[in-house]
């Protein structure tokens, strides 16, 4: 849940990196332009969510799904995003499938070694912590940027 | 050899989405009518937001004034919000600055005129006091 207004901001460091990658090398992006794009991105998320939700409601579904988001893009006149988004979705599904297969493989390995179960569990937990730490680092970067 | 290619893909390729999904979810859920979002919808919205940031930046740069200076400024963005139909939903949060500064200039000019009149008035007042 969003408890503070800054919870609705996206990390500046990530936004800046995306902008820099999109523009030719050496283009200077003013600080004001960066924060404006960041705000615009948050508004875009809200707008897309609201449009997607309309499609879900039309379909009498309570949960937003991928097709709702794709329909929302067309409605918002961002048709140009639809094809790359479908590709990203395919990539995501492949990744999930790969993860599933990997964990199934792990299970098989577990069956072979009965006492390795606990080790695997703790390894999984370590991964989760790593992801959280990554996000924290992103936020720290953001704060550093603000200080500058 | 095949293994090398796979390894390269794993190590060289970035994560599918670079924006934090947890944050995107918080923003999506801040909309009161939304009850739940499945993971695919979340990933797609995050990815769409990345495309949006790229598109807004490149569009504003191409159509902007800073091309010779190799710069992207706020006014390039507010121009985009005003002139492009697709980006028009941003016009409230990216108000045109030029109009505001022009407005301030206008205000200043009006004020200066007032002040000049006012100064004349107070000068006369001083003179009156000096005379009495």
PDB file of C-alpha atoms in Angstrom:
ATOM      1  CA  UNK A   1       0.000   0.000   0.000  1.00  0.00           C
ATOM      2  CA  UNK A   2       1.098   3.516  -0.667  1.00  0.00           C
ATOM      3  CA  UNK A   3       1.595   5.142   2.673  1.00  0.00           C
ATOM      4  CA  UNK A   4       3.795   8.049   1.682  1.00  0.00           C
ATOM      5  CA  UNK A   5       3.418  10.128  -1.475  1.00  0.00           C
ATOM      6  CA  UNK A   6       6.968   9.247  -2.527  1.00  0.00           C
ATOM      7  CA  UNK A   7       5.867   5.607  -2.683  1.00  0.00           C
ATOM      8  CA  UNK A   8       4.218   6.544  -5.971  1.00  0.00           C
ATOM      9  CA  UNK A   9       7.509   7.699  -7.491  1.00  0.00           C
ATOM     10  CA  UNK A  10       9.654   5.469  -9.629  1.00  0.00           C
ATOM     11  CA  UNK A  11      13.384   5.251  -8.832  1.00  0.00           C
ATOM     12  CA  UNK A  12      15.141   8.172 -10.493  1.00  0.00           C
ATOM     13  CA  UNK A  13      18.316   6.228 -11.172  1.00  0.00           C
ATOM     14  CA  UNK A  14      16.445   3.637 -13.240  1.00  0.00           C
ATOM     15  CA  UNK A  15      14.381   6.250 -15.087  1.00  0.00           C
ATOM     16  CA  UNK A  16      17.538   8.204 -15.926  1.00  0.00           C
ATOM     17  CA  UNK A  17      19.231   5.074 -17.247  1.00  0.00           C
ATOM     18  CA  UNK A  18      16.247   4.285 -19.495  1.00  0.00           C
ATOM     19  CA  UNK A  19      16.213   7.847 -20.871  1.00  0.00           C
ATOM     20  CA  UNK A  20      19.969   7.829 -21.500  1.00  0.00           C
ATOM     21  CA  UNK A  21      19.754   4.522 -23.327  1.00  0.00           C
ATOM     22  CA  UNK A  22      16.952   5.865 -25.530  1.00  0.00           C
ATOM     23  CA  UNK A  23      18.650   9.136 -26.540  1.00  0.00           C
ATOM     24  CA  UNK A  24      21.838   9.540 -28.610  1.00  0.00           C
ATOM     25  CA  UNK A  25      25.097   9.549 -26.665  1.00  0.00           C
ATOM     26  CA  UNK A  26      26.084  12.801 -25.013  1.00  0.00           C
ATOM     27  CA  UNK A  27      22.637  14.383 -24.854  1.00  0.00           C
ATOM     28  CA  UNK A  28      22.251  16.373 -21.671  1.00  0.00           C
ATOM     29  CA  UNK A  29      19.005  15.739 -19.788  1.00  0.00           C
ATOM     30  CA  UNK A  30      18.158  18.523 -17.384  1.00  0.00           C
ATOM     31  CA  UNK A  31      17.272  17.554 -13.833  1.00  0.00           C
ATOM     32  CA  UNK A  32      13.877  19.104 -14.294  1.00  0.00           C
ATOM     33  CA  UNK A  33      13.292  17.042 -17.437  1.00  0.00           C
ATOM     34  CA  UNK A  34      14.233  13.866 -15.574  1.00  0.00           C
ATOM     35  CA  UNK A  35      11.828  14.428 -12.725  1.00  0.00           C
ATOM     36  CA  UNK A  36       9.120  15.450 -15.205  1.00  0.00           C
ATOM     37  CA  UNK A  37       9.536  12.179 -17.131  1.00  0.00           C
ATOM     38  CA  UNK A  38       9.498  10.270 -13.859  1.00  0.00           C
ATOM     39  CA  UNK A  39       6.228  11.897 -12.844  1.00  0.00           C
ATOM     40  CA  UNK A  40       4.824  11.263 -16.307  1.00  0.00           C
ATOM     41  CA  UNK A  41       5.739   7.580 -15.958  1.00  0.00           C
ATOM     42  CA  UNK A  42       3.789   7.293 -12.687  1.00  0.00           C
ATOM     43  CA  UNK A  43       0.784   8.932 -14.325  1.00  0.00           C
ATOM     44  CA  UNK A  44       1.151   6.557 -17.265  1.00  0.00           C
ATOM     45  CA  UNK A  45       0.982   3.570 -14.882  1.00  0.00           C
ATOM     46  CA  UNK A  46      -2.201   4.922 -13.305  1.00  0.00           C
ATOM     47  CA  UNK A  47      -3.772   5.704 -16.664  1.00  0.00           C
ATOM     48  CA  UNK A  48      -2.894   2.254 -18.033  1.00  0.00           C
ATOM     49  CA  UNK A  49      -4.206   0.576 -14.889  1.00  0.00           C
ATOM     50  CA  UNK A  50      -7.472   2.432 -15.078  1.00  0.00           C
ATOM     51  CA  UNK A  51      -7.929   1.572 -18.785  1.00  0.00           C
ATOM     52  CA  UNK A  52      -6.981  -2.075 -18.205  1.00  0.00           C
ATOM     53  CA  UNK A  53      -9.399  -2.219 -15.296  1.00  0.00           C
ATOM     54  CA  UNK A  54     -12.224  -1.080 -17.555  1.00  0.00           C
ATOM     55  CA  UNK A  55     -11.501  -4.014 -19.845  1.00  0.00           C
ATOM     56  CA  UNK A  56     -11.439  -6.411 -16.892  1.00  0.00           C
ATOM     57  CA  UNK A  57     -14.772  -5.047 -15.668  1.00  0.00           C
ATOM     58  CA  UNK A  58     -16.275  -5.449 -19.138  1.00  0.00           C
ATOM     59  CA  UNK A  59     -15.154  -9.079 -19.006  1.00  0.00           C
ATOM     60  CA  UNK A  60     -16.610  -9.370 -15.494  1.00  0.00           C
ATOM     61  CA  UNK A  61     -13.215 -10.294 -14.083  1.00  0.00           C
ATOM     62  CA  UNK A  62     -11.783  -8.996 -10.842  1.00  0.00           C
ATOM     63  CA  UNK A  63      -8.141  -9.613 -11.691  1.00  0.00           C
ATOM     64  CA  UNK A  64      -6.278  -7.587 -14.304  1.00  0.00           C
ATOM     65  CA  UNK A  65      -4.538  -9.828 -16.797  1.00  0.00           C
ATOM     66  CA  UNK A  66      -2.087  -9.449 -19.671  1.00  0.00           C
ATOM     67  CA  UNK A  67      -4.760  -9.035 -22.348  1.00  0.00           C
ATOM     68  CA  UNK A  68      -6.346  -6.179 -20.365  1.00  0.00           C
ATOM     69  CA  UNK A  69      -3.020  -4.342 -20.380  1.00  0.00           C
ATOM     70  CA  UNK A  70      -2.569  -4.930 -24.123  1.00  0.00           C
ATOM     71  CA  UNK A  71      -6.111  -3.682 -24.828  1.00  0.00           C
ATOM     72  CA  UNK A  72      -5.387  -0.650 -22.664  1.00  0.00           C
ATOM     73  CA  UNK A  73      -2.332   0.201 -24.800  1.00  0.00           C
ATOM     74  CA  UNK A  74      -4.498   0.280 -27.927  1.00  0.00           C
ATOM     75  CA  UNK A  75      -7.129   2.349 -26.212  1.00  0.00           C
ATOM     76  CA  UNK A  76      -4.469   4.827 -25.084  1.00  0.00           C
ATOM     77  CA  UNK A  77      -3.109   5.121 -28.640  1.00  0.00           C
ATOM     78  CA  UNK A  78       0.104   3.345 -27.756  1.00  0.00           C
ATOM     79  CA  UNK A  79      -0.449   0.627 -30.364  1.00  0.00           C
ATOM     80  CA  UNK A  80       3.258   0.808 -31.147  1.00  0.00           C
ATOM     81  CA  UNK A  81       3.946  -0.862 -27.780  1.00  0.00           C
ATOM     82  CA  UNK A  82       1.660  -3.839 -28.411  1.00  0.00           C
ATOM     83  CA  UNK A  83       4.013  -5.966 -30.547  1.00  0.00           C
ATOM     84  CA  UNK A  84       7.119  -5.455 -28.362  1.00  0.00           C
ATOM     85  CA  UNK A  85       4.973  -6.081 -25.280  1.00  0.00           C
ATOM     86  CA  UNK A  86       3.729  -9.348 -26.718  1.00  0.00           C
ATOM     87  CA  UNK A  87       7.346 -10.319 -27.331  1.00  0.00           C
ATOM     88  CA  UNK A  88       8.228  -9.389 -23.759  1.00  0.00           C
ATOM     89  CA  UNK A  89       5.312 -11.480 -22.521  1.00  0.00           C
ATOM     90  CA  UNK A  90       6.550 -14.463 -24.519  1.00  0.00           C
ATOM     91  CA  UNK A  91      10.029 -13.978 -23.068  1.00  0.00           C
ATOM     92  CA  UNK A  92       8.563 -13.750 -19.580  1.00  0.00           C
ATOM     93  CA  UNK A  93       6.548 -16.942 -20.067  1.00  0.00           C
ATOM     94  CA  UNK A  94       9.643 -18.738 -21.361  1.00  0.00           C
ATOM     95  CA  UNK A  95      11.580 -17.522 -18.336  1.00  0.00           C
ATOM     96  CA  UNK A  96       8.882 -18.744 -15.947  1.00  0.00           C
ATOM     97  CA  UNK A  97       8.771 -22.078 -17.725  1.00  0.00           C
ATOM     98  CA  UNK A  98      12.545 -22.325 -17.436  1.00  0.00           C
ATOM     99  CA  UNK A  99      12.366 -21.538 -13.726  1.00  0.00           C
ATOM    100  CA  UNK A 100       9.671 -24.157 -13.265  1.00  0.00           C
ATOM    101  CA  UNK A 101      11.741 -26.746 -15.063  1.00  0.00           C
ATOM    102  CA  UNK A 102      14.785 -25.769 -13.039  1.00  0.00           C
ATOM    103  CA  UNK A 103      12.890 -26.187  -9.777  1.00  0.00           C
ATOM    104  CA  UNK A 104      11.532 -29.521 -10.954  1.00  0.00           C
ATOM    105  CA  UNK A 105      15.072 -30.545 -11.726  1.00  0.00           C
ATOM    106  CA  UNK A 106      16.012 -29.435  -8.226  1.00  0.00           C
ATOM    107  CA  UNK A 107      13.257 -31.625  -6.809  1.00  0.00           C
ATOM    108  CA  UNK A 108      14.636 -34.575  -8.682  1.00  0.00           C
ATOM    109  CA  UNK A 109      18.060 -33.834  -7.288  1.00  0.00           C
ATOM    110  CA  UNK A 110      16.544 -33.552  -3.848  1.00  0.00           C
ATOM    111  CA  UNK A 111      15.001 -36.969  -4.169  1.00  0.00           C
ATOM    112  CA  UNK A 112      18.425 -38.345  -4.859  1.00  0.00           C
ATOM    113  CA  UNK A 113      20.020 -36.650  -1.902  1.00  0.00           C
ATOM    114  CA  UNK A 114      17.590 -36.736   0.964  1.00  0.00           C
ATOM    115  CA  UNK A 115      19.502 -34.534   3.384  1.00  0.00           C
ATOM    116  CA  UNK A 116      20.199 -31.728   0.854  1.00  0.00           C
ATOM    117  CA  UNK A 117      16.616 -30.469   1.205  1.00  0.00           C
ATOM    118  CA  UNK A 118      17.342 -27.939   3.884  1.00  0.00           C
ATOM    119  CA  UNK A 119      20.305 -26.566   2.014  1.00  0.00           C
ATOM    120  CA  UNK A 120      18.162 -25.917  -1.034  1.00  0.00           C
ATOM    121  CA  UNK A 121      15.593 -24.151   1.074  1.00  0.00           C
ATOM    122  CA  UNK A 122      18.126 -21.822   2.608  1.00  0.00           C
ATOM    123  CA  UNK A 123      19.558 -21.120  -0.844  1.00  0.00           C
ATOM    124  CA  UNK A 124      16.133 -20.020  -2.035  1.00  0.00           C
ATOM    125  CA  UNK A 125      15.811 -17.682   0.886  1.00  0.00           C
ATOM    126  CA  UNK A 126      19.200 -16.213   0.110  1.00  0.00           C
ATOM    127  CA  UNK A 127      18.018 -15.404  -3.405  1.00  0.00           C
ATOM    128  CA  UNK A 128      14.981 -13.577  -2.106  1.00  0.00           C
ATOM    129  CA  UNK A 129      17.150 -11.489   0.152  1.00  0.00           C
ATOM    130  CA  UNK A 130      19.435 -10.641  -2.741  1.00  0.00           C
ATOM    131  CA  UNK A 131      16.510  -9.330  -4.765  1.00  0.00           C
ATOM    132  CA  UNK A 132      15.332  -7.169  -1.915  1.00  0.00           C
ATOM    133  CA  UNK A 133      18.799  -5.824  -1.433  1.00  0.00           C
ATOM    134  CA  UNK A 134      18.962  -4.917  -5.118  1.00  0.00           C
ATOM    135  CA  UNK A 135      15.820  -2.851  -4.809  1.00  0.00           C
ATOM    136  CA  UNK A 136      17.159  -1.133  -1.741  1.00  0.00           C
ATOM    137  CA  UNK A 137      20.312  -0.263  -3.625  1.00  0.00           C
ATOM    138  CA  UNK A 138      18.244   1.258  -6.384  1.00  0.00           C
ATOM    139  CA  UNK A 139      16.487   3.416  -3.855  1.00  0.00           C
ATOM    140  CA  UNK A 140      19.760   4.481  -2.317  1.00  0.00           C
ATOM    141  CA  UNK A 141      21.009   5.518  -5.720  1.00  0.00           C
ATOM    142  CA  UNK A 142      17.903   7.576  -6.089  1.00  0.00           C
ATOM    143  CA  UNK A 143      18.510   9.362  -2.831  1.00  0.00           C
ATOM    144  CA  UNK A 144      22.085  10.089  -3.787  1.00  0.00           C
ATOM    145  CA  UNK A 145      20.882  11.675  -6.986  1.00  0.00           C
ATOM    146  CA  UNK A 146      18.507  13.890  -5.078  1.00  0.00           C
ATOM    147  CA  UNK A 147      21.347  15.045  -2.868  1.00  0.00           C
ATOM    148  CA  UNK A 148      23.332  16.127  -5.893  1.00  0.00           C
TER     149      UNK A 148
ATOM    150  CA  UNK B   1      30.065 -23.740 -28.165  1.00  0.00           C
ATOM    151  CA  UNK B   2      26.346 -23.842 -27.564  1.00  0.00           C
ATOM    152  CA  UNK B   3      27.027 -23.518 -23.866  1.00  0.00           C
ATOM    153  CA  UNK B   4      29.001 -20.333 -24.405  1.00  0.00           C
ATOM    154  CA  UNK B   5      26.065 -18.729 -26.219  1.00  0.00           C
ATOM    155  CA  UNK B   6      23.657 -19.709 -23.461  1.00  0.00           C
ATOM    156  CA  UNK B   7      26.022 -18.356 -20.853  1.00  0.00           C
ATOM    157  CA  UNK B   8      26.332 -15.089 -22.725  1.00  0.00           C
ATOM    158  CA  UNK B   9      22.581 -14.730 -22.875  1.00  0.00           C
ATOM    159  CA  UNK B  10      22.241 -15.336 -19.184  1.00  0.00           C
ATOM    160  CA  UNK B  11      25.014 -13.021 -18.117  1.00  0.00           C
ATOM    161  CA  UNK B  12      24.885 -10.377 -20.838  1.00  0.00           C
ATOM    162  CA  UNK B  13      21.151  -9.975 -21.150  1.00  0.00           C
ATOM    163  CA  UNK B  14      19.606  -7.659 -18.606  1.00  0.00           C
ATOM    164  CA  UNK B  15      16.630  -8.529 -16.484  1.00  0.00           C
ATOM    165  CA  UNK B  16      13.421  -8.552 -18.493  1.00  0.00           C
ATOM    166  CA  UNK B  17      12.135  -5.454 -16.708  1.00  0.00           C
ATOM    167  CA  UNK B  18      14.403  -2.850 -15.153  1.00  0.00           C
ATOM    168  CA  UNK B  19      11.769  -0.937 -13.173  1.00  0.00           C
ATOM    169  CA  UNK B  20      11.013  -2.398  -9.733  1.00  0.00           C
ATOM    170  CA  UNK B  21       7.848  -4.505  -9.933  1.00  0.00           C
ATOM    171  CA  UNK B  22       7.001  -3.896  -6.277  1.00  0.00           C
ATOM    172  CA  UNK B  23       6.835  -0.149  -6.902  1.00  0.00           C
ATOM    173  CA  UNK B  24       4.758  -0.552 -10.053  1.00  0.00           C
ATOM    174  CA  UNK B  25       2.355  -2.728  -8.073  1.00  0.00           C
ATOM    175  CA  UNK B  26       2.021  -0.075  -5.348  1.00  0.00           C
ATOM    176  CA  UNK B  27       1.176   2.567  -7.968  1.00  0.00           C
ATOM    177  CA  UNK B  28      -1.346   0.278  -9.684  1.00  0.00           C
ATOM    178  CA  UNK B  29      -2.981  -0.626  -6.388  1.00  0.00           C
ATOM    179  CA  UNK B  30      -3.269   3.024  -5.396  1.00  0.00           C
ATOM    180  CA  UNK B  31      -6.130   3.149  -7.861  1.00  0.00           C
ATOM    181  CA  UNK B  32      -9.181   2.411  -5.686  1.00  0.00           C
ATOM    182  CA  UNK B  33     -11.202   0.431  -8.224  1.00  0.00           C
ATOM    183  CA  UNK B  34      -8.434  -2.112  -8.828  1.00  0.00           C
ATOM    184  CA  UNK B  35      -8.818  -5.241  -6.732  1.00  0.00           C
ATOM    185  CA  UNK B  36      -6.106  -7.571  -7.966  1.00  0.00           C
ATOM    186  CA  UNK B  37      -3.468  -7.780 -10.654  1.00  0.00           C
ATOM    187  CA  UNK B  38      -1.903 -10.947 -11.963  1.00  0.00           C
ATOM    188  CA  UNK B  39       1.845 -11.242 -12.362  1.00  0.00           C
ATOM    189  CA  UNK B  40       1.769 -11.092 -16.169  1.00  0.00           C
ATOM    190  CA  UNK B  41      -0.271  -7.881 -16.121  1.00  0.00           C
ATOM    191  CA  UNK B  42       2.218  -6.412 -13.661  1.00  0.00           C
ATOM    192  CA  UNK B  43       5.232  -7.353 -15.786  1.00  0.00           C
ATOM    193  CA  UNK B  44       3.553  -5.984 -18.921  1.00  0.00           C
ATOM    194  CA  UNK B  45       2.655  -2.694 -17.252  1.00  0.00           C
ATOM    195  CA  UNK B  46       6.228  -2.293 -16.010  1.00  0.00           C
ATOM    196  CA  UNK B  47       7.586  -3.042 -19.480  1.00  0.00           C
ATOM    197  CA  UNK B  48       5.057  -0.672 -21.070  1.00  0.00           C
ATOM    198  CA  UNK B  49       6.202   2.044 -18.678  1.00  0.00           C
ATOM    199  CA  UNK B  50       9.772   1.544 -19.870  1.00  0.00           C
ATOM    200  CA  UNK B  51       8.653   1.868 -23.486  1.00  0.00           C
ATOM    201  CA  UNK B  52       6.677   4.936 -22.520  1.00  0.00           C
ATOM    202  CA  UNK B  53       9.701   6.610 -20.905  1.00  0.00           C
ATOM    203  CA  UNK B  54      11.803   5.858 -24.009  1.00  0.00           C
ATOM    204  CA  UNK B  55       9.104   7.093 -26.354  1.00  0.00           C
ATOM    205  CA  UNK B  56       8.387  10.283 -24.403  1.00  0.00           C
ATOM    206  CA  UNK B  57      12.113  11.085 -24.233  1.00  0.00           C
ATOM    207  CA  UNK B  58      12.894  10.403 -27.904  1.00  0.00           C
ATOM    208  CA  UNK B  59       9.715  12.060 -29.168  1.00  0.00           C
ATOM    209  CA  UNK B  60      10.372  15.200 -27.110  1.00  0.00           C
ATOM    210  CA  UNK B  61      14.009  15.285 -28.155  1.00  0.00           C
ATOM    211  CA  UNK B  62      13.182  14.926 -31.867  1.00  0.00           C
ATOM    212  CA  UNK B  63      10.495  17.571 -31.784  1.00  0.00           C
ATOM    213  CA  UNK B  64      12.275  19.729 -29.247  1.00  0.00           C
ATOM    214  CA  UNK B  65      14.376  22.832 -29.568  1.00  0.00           C
ATOM    215  CA  UNK B  66      17.498  21.493 -27.890  1.00  0.00           C
ATOM    216  CA  UNK B  67      18.646  19.307 -30.769  1.00  0.00           C
ATOM    217  CA  UNK B  68      21.539  21.588 -31.734  1.00  0.00           C
ATOM    218  CA  UNK B  69      22.519  21.967 -28.101  1.00  0.00           C
ATOM    219  CA  UNK B  70      22.171  18.214 -27.601  1.00  0.00           C
ATOM    220  CA  UNK B  71      19.896  18.725 -24.621  1.00  0.00           C
ATOM    221  CA  UNK B  72      16.501  17.605 -23.443  1.00  0.00           C
ATOM    222  CA  UNK B  73      14.744  20.223 -21.357  1.00  0.00           C
ATOM    223  CA  UNK B  74      11.510  20.556 -19.453  1.00  0.00           C
ATOM    224  CA  UNK B  75       9.974  22.761 -22.104  1.00  0.00           C
ATOM    225  CA  UNK B  76      10.562  20.068 -24.745  1.00  0.00           C
ATOM    226  CA  UNK B  77       8.453  17.767 -22.599  1.00  0.00           C
ATOM    227  CA  UNK B  78       5.695  20.256 -21.883  1.00  0.00           C
ATOM    228  CA  UNK B  79       5.543  21.061 -25.601  1.00  0.00           C
ATOM    229  CA  UNK B  80       5.075  17.375 -26.326  1.00  0.00           C
ATOM    230  CA  UNK B  81       2.258  17.148 -23.781  1.00  0.00           C
ATOM    231  CA  UNK B  82       0.543  20.130 -25.366  1.00  0.00           C
ATOM    232  CA  UNK B  83       1.031  19.345 -29.039  1.00  0.00           C
ATOM    233  CA  UNK B  84       0.832  15.566 -29.274  1.00  0.00           C
ATOM    234  CA  UNK B  85      -2.581  13.943 -29.017  1.00  0.00           C
ATOM    235  CA  UNK B  86      -1.115  10.734 -27.599  1.00  0.00           C
ATOM    236  CA  UNK B  87       0.740  12.534 -24.824  1.00  0.00           C
ATOM    237  CA  UNK B  88      -2.030  14.990 -24.099  1.00  0.00           C
ATOM    238  CA  UNK B  89      -3.022  13.181 -20.894  1.00  0.00           C
ATOM    239  CA  UNK B  90       0.206  14.603 -19.441  1.00  0.00           C
ATOM    240  CA  UNK B  91      -0.691  18.219 -20.006  1.00  0.00           C
ATOM    241  CA  UNK B  92      -1.929  18.676 -16.424  1.00  0.00           C
ATOM    242  CA  UNK B  93       1.261  17.434 -14.815  1.00  0.00           C
ATOM    243  CA  UNK B  94       3.577  18.988 -17.427  1.00  0.00           C
ATOM    244  CA  UNK B  95       2.174  22.490 -17.660  1.00  0.00           C
ATOM    245  CA  UNK B  96       3.777  24.834 -20.143  1.00  0.00           C
ATOM    246  CA  UNK B  97       6.395  26.883 -18.417  1.00  0.00           C
ATOM    247  CA  UNK B  98       6.757  29.434 -21.163  1.00  0.00           C
ATOM    248  CA  UNK B  99       3.229  30.591 -20.645  1.00  0.00           C
ATOM    249  CA  UNK B 100       3.843  31.036 -16.936  1.00  0.00           C
ATOM    250  CA  UNK B 101       7.011  33.060 -17.452  1.00  0.00           C
ATOM    251  CA  UNK B 102       5.309  35.166 -20.074  1.00  0.00           C
ATOM    252  CA  UNK B 103       2.504  35.670 -17.615  1.00  0.00           C
ATOM    253  CA  UNK B 104       4.979  36.712 -14.944  1.00  0.00           C
ATOM    254  CA  UNK B 105       6.609  39.100 -17.377  1.00  0.00           C
ATOM    255  CA  UNK B 106       3.225  40.550 -18.121  1.00  0.00           C
ATOM    256  CA  UNK B 107       2.556  40.878 -14.417  1.00  0.00           C
ATOM    257  CA  UNK B 108       5.914  42.569 -13.914  1.00  0.00           C
ATOM    258  CA  UNK B 109       5.242  45.018 -16.708  1.00  0.00           C
ATOM    259  CA  UNK B 110       1.870  45.839 -15.245  1.00  0.00           C
ATOM    260  CA  UNK B 111       3.439  46.222 -11.835  1.00  0.00           C
ATOM    261  CA  UNK B 112       6.162  48.476 -13.210  1.00  0.00           C
ATOM    262  CA  UNK B 113       3.559  50.692 -14.771  1.00  0.00           C
ATOM    263  CA  UNK B 114       1.698  50.772 -11.475  1.00  0.00           C
ATOM    264  CA  UNK B 115       4.889  51.488  -9.571  1.00  0.00           C
ATOM    265  CA  UNK B 116       5.809  54.289 -11.879  1.00  0.00           C
ATOM    266  CA  UNK B 117       2.428  55.812 -11.325  1.00  0.00           C
ATOM    267  CA  UNK B 118       2.694  55.069  -7.610  1.00  0.00           C
ATOM    268  CA  UNK B 119       6.167  56.603  -7.381  1.00  0.00           C
ATOM    269  CA  UNK B 120       4.960  59.739  -9.041  1.00  0.00           C
ATOM    270  CA  UNK B 121       2.100  59.790  -6.599  1.00  0.00           C
ATOM    271  CA  UNK B 122       4.310  59.377  -3.535  1.00  0.00           C
ATOM    272  CA  UNK B 123       6.798  61.930  -4.879  1.00  0.00           C
ATOM    273  CA  UNK B 124       4.001  64.371  -5.028  1.00  0.00           C
ATOM    274  CA  UNK B 125       3.068  63.354  -1.497  1.00  0.00           C
ATOM    275  CA  UNK B 126       6.652  63.994  -0.307  1.00  0.00           C
ATOM    276  CA  UNK B 127       6.659  67.299  -2.016  1.00  0.00           C
ATOM    277  CA  UNK B 128       3.430  68.145  -0.296  1.00  0.00           C
ATOM    278  CA  UNK B 129       4.948  67.231   3.066  1.00  0.00           C
ATOM    279  CA  UNK B 130       8.069  69.238   2.319  1.00  0.00           C
ATOM    280  CA  UNK B 131       6.014  72.207   1.389  1.00  0.00           C
ATOM    281  CA  UNK B 132       3.990  72.095   4.593  1.00  0.00           C
TER     282      UNK B 132
END
